[in-house]
Structures are given as structure tokens and as C-alpha cells.
mmCIF file of C-alpha atoms in Angstrom:
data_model
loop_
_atom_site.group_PDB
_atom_site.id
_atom_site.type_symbol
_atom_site.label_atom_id
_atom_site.label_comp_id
_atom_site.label_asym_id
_atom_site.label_seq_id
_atom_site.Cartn_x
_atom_site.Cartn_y
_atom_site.Cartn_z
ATOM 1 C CA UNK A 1 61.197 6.461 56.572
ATOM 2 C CA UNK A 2 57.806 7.462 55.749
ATOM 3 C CA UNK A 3 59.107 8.166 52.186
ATOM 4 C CA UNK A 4 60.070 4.830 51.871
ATOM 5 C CA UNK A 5 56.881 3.191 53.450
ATOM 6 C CA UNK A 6 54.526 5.595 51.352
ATOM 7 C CA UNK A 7 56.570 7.128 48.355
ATOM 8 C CA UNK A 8 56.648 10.145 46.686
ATOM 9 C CA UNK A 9 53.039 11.805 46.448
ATOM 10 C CA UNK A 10 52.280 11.954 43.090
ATOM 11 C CA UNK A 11 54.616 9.431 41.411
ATOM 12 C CA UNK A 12 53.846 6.025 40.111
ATOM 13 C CA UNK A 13 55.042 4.393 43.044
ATOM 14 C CA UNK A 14 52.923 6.281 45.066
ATOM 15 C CA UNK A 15 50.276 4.062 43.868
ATOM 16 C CA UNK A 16 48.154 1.511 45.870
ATOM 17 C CA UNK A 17 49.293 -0.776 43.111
ATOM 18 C CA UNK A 18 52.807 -0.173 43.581
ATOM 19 C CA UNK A 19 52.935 0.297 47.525
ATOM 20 C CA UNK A 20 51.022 -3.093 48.272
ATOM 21 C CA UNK A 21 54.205 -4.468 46.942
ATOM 22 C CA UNK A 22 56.068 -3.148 49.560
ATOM 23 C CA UNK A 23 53.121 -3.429 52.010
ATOM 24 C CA UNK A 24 51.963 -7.075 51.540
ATOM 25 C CA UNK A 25 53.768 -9.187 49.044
ATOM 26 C CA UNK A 26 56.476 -11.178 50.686
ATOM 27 C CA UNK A 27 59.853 -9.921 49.244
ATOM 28 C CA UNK A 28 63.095 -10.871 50.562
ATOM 29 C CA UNK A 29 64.765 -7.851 48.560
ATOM 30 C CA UNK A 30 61.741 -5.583 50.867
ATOM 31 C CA UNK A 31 62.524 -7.239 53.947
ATOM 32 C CA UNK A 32 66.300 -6.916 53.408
ATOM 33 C CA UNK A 33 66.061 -2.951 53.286
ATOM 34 C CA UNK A 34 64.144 -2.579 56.312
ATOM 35 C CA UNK A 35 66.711 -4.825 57.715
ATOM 36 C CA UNK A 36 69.383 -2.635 56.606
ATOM 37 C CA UNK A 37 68.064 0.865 56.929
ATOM 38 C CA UNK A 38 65.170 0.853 59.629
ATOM 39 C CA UNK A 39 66.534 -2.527 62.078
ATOM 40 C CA UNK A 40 68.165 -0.109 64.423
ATOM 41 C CA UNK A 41 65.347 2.206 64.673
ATOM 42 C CA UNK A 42 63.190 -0.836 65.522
ATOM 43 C CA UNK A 43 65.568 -1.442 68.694
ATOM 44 C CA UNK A 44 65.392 2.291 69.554
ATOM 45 C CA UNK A 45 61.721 2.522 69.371
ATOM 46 C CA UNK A 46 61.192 -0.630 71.336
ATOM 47 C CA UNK A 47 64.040 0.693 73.787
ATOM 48 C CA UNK A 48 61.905 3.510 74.138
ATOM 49 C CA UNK A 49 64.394 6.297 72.776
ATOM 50 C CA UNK A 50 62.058 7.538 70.324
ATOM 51 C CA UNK A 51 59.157 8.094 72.658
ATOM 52 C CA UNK A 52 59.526 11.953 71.566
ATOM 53 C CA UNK A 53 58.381 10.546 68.062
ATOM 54 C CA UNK A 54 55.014 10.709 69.227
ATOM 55 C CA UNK A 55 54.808 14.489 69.765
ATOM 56 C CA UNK A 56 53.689 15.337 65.710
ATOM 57 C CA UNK A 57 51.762 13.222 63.636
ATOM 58 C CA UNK A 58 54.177 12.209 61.127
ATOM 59 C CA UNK A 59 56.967 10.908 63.363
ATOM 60 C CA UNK A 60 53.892 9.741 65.184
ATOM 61 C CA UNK A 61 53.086 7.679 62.016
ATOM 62 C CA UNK A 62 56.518 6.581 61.865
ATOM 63 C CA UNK A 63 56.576 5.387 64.998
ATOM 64 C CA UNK A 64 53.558 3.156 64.673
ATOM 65 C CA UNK A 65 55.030 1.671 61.736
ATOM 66 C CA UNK A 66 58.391 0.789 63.459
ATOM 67 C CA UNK A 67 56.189 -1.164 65.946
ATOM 68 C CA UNK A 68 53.575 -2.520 63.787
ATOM 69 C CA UNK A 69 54.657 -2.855 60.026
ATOM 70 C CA UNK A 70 58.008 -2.897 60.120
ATOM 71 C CA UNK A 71 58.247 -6.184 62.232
ATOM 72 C CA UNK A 72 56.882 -7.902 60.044
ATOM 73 C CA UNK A 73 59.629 -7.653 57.218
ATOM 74 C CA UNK A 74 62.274 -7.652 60.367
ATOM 75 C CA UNK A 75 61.348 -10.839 62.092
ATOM 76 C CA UNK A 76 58.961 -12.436 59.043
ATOM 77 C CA UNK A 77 57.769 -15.883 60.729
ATOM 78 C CA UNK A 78 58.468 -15.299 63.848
ATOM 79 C CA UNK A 79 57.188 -14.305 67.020
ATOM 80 C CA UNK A 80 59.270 -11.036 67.566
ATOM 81 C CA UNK A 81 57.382 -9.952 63.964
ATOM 82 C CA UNK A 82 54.131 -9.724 66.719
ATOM 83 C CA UNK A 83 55.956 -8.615 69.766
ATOM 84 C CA UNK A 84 56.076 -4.420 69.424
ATOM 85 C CA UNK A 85 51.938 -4.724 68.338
ATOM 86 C CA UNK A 86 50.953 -3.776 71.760
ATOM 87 C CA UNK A 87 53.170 -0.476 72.134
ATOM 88 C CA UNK A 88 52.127 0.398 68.717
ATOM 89 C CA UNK A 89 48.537 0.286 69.769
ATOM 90 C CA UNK A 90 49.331 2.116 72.694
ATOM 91 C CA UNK A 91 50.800 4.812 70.423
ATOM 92 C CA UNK A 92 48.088 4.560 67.654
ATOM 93 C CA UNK A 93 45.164 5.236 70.492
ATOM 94 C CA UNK A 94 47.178 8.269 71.724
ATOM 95 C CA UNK A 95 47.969 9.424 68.542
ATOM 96 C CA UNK A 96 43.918 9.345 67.949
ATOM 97 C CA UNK A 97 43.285 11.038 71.466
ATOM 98 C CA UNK A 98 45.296 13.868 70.454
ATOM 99 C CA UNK A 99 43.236 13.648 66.688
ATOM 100 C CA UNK A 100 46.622 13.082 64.811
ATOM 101 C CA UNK A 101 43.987 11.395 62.601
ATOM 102 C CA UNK A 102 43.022 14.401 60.835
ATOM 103 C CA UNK A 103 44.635 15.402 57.731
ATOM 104 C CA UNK A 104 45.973 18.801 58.468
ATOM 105 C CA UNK A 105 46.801 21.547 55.825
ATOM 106 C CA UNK A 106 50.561 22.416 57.474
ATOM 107 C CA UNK A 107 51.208 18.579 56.963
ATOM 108 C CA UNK A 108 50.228 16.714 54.358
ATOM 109 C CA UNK A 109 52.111 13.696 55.264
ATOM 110 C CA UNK A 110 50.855 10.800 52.597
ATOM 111 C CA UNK A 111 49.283 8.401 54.907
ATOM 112 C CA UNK A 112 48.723 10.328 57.731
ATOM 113 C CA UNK A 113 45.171 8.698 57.984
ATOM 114 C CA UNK A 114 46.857 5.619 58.301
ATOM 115 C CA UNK A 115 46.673 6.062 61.756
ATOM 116 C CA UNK A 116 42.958 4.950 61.851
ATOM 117 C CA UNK A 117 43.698 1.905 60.769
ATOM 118 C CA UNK A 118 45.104 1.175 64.338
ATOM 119 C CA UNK A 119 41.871 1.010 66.142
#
């Protein structure tokens, strides 16, 4: 998941050119594969099965996006594309109690500072 969201480190895609594509252009073909590869996780996460997610900080990450990003391409203009923001500010200002914030040399997750973004 986080592959998709951020790419490969070092690749052209990785780019902030090429990921604001993905992050903020409106793209049916973007919104169709979250729809077809990260929909269910959305349900689990806001089910709560994925609550162990939160233990590292790149499921952690994950996580947040499943509530907060991933809604957006899920639900796009409507109000379920708004309704997981509060558990994934919940999960954001835990993540950043427990300083999942820092970039860490045993994982260099690409975004992992995204977290900060959160608060």
C-alpha cells in the first residue's frame, strides 16, 4: 500500500511531480484502483481490525492513509470521503506521542514524515 501511495524511492515516479498525480489530481483511473485494491482495507480499518497497524510506523502510516487519503478517491463527493478523518487523527496524534515522526535508520519508509502533516 505504501508503495503504491509513495512509489519506489528513487524512481521517477517517486517524484513530487509524479505522486501529486496520484495525490491531488482527480483521476477516475486513481480512484478506481483504490477502489479495487485498498476498498476492503478501508472497511477493516474503520471496523477496527487493523488497530494492530498502529504498533510500527509504517503500517502506522498506512493506517492513517486508509482513514484520511484514501477516502477521498473511495467516496470522492461525498460525505463518507470525510467520515474516517476523526479516527485518523486519533491515530496520527498517537502515532506522534509515540515519535513515529522521526525518520529512523532501521526504516526508511518514504513518507514516514508524512505523519506530521496530521497535526
Amino acid at each position: 500500500m505504501l508503495q503504491f501511495w509513495f512509489a519506489t524511492p528513487g524512481t521517477p515516479e517517486a517524484t513530487y511531480a509524479q505522486r501529486r498525480n496520484v495525490w491531488f489530481q482527480k483521476r477516475d483511473e486513481t480512484d478506481r484502483v483504490i477502489r479495487d485494491r485498498f476498498l476492503f482495507l478501508h472497511q477493516q480499518a474503520v471496523a477496527g481490525a487493523l488497530a494492530r497497524w498502529e504498533a510500527e510506523p509504517s503500517s502506522c502510516l498506512a493506517l492513517i492513509l486508509l482513514f484520511d487519503q484514501f477516502p477521498r478517491n473511495l467516496f470522492r463527493g461525498t460525505p463518507q470521503a470525510f467520515a474516517s478523518d476523526a479516527q485518523a487523527l486519533q491515530v496520527a496524534t498517537r502515532a506522534l506521542d509515540r515519535q513515529f515522526d522521526q525518520f529512523s535508520s532501521t526504516d526508511p519508509t518514504p513518507g514516514t514524515t508524512a505523519v506530521r502533516s496530521q497535526n
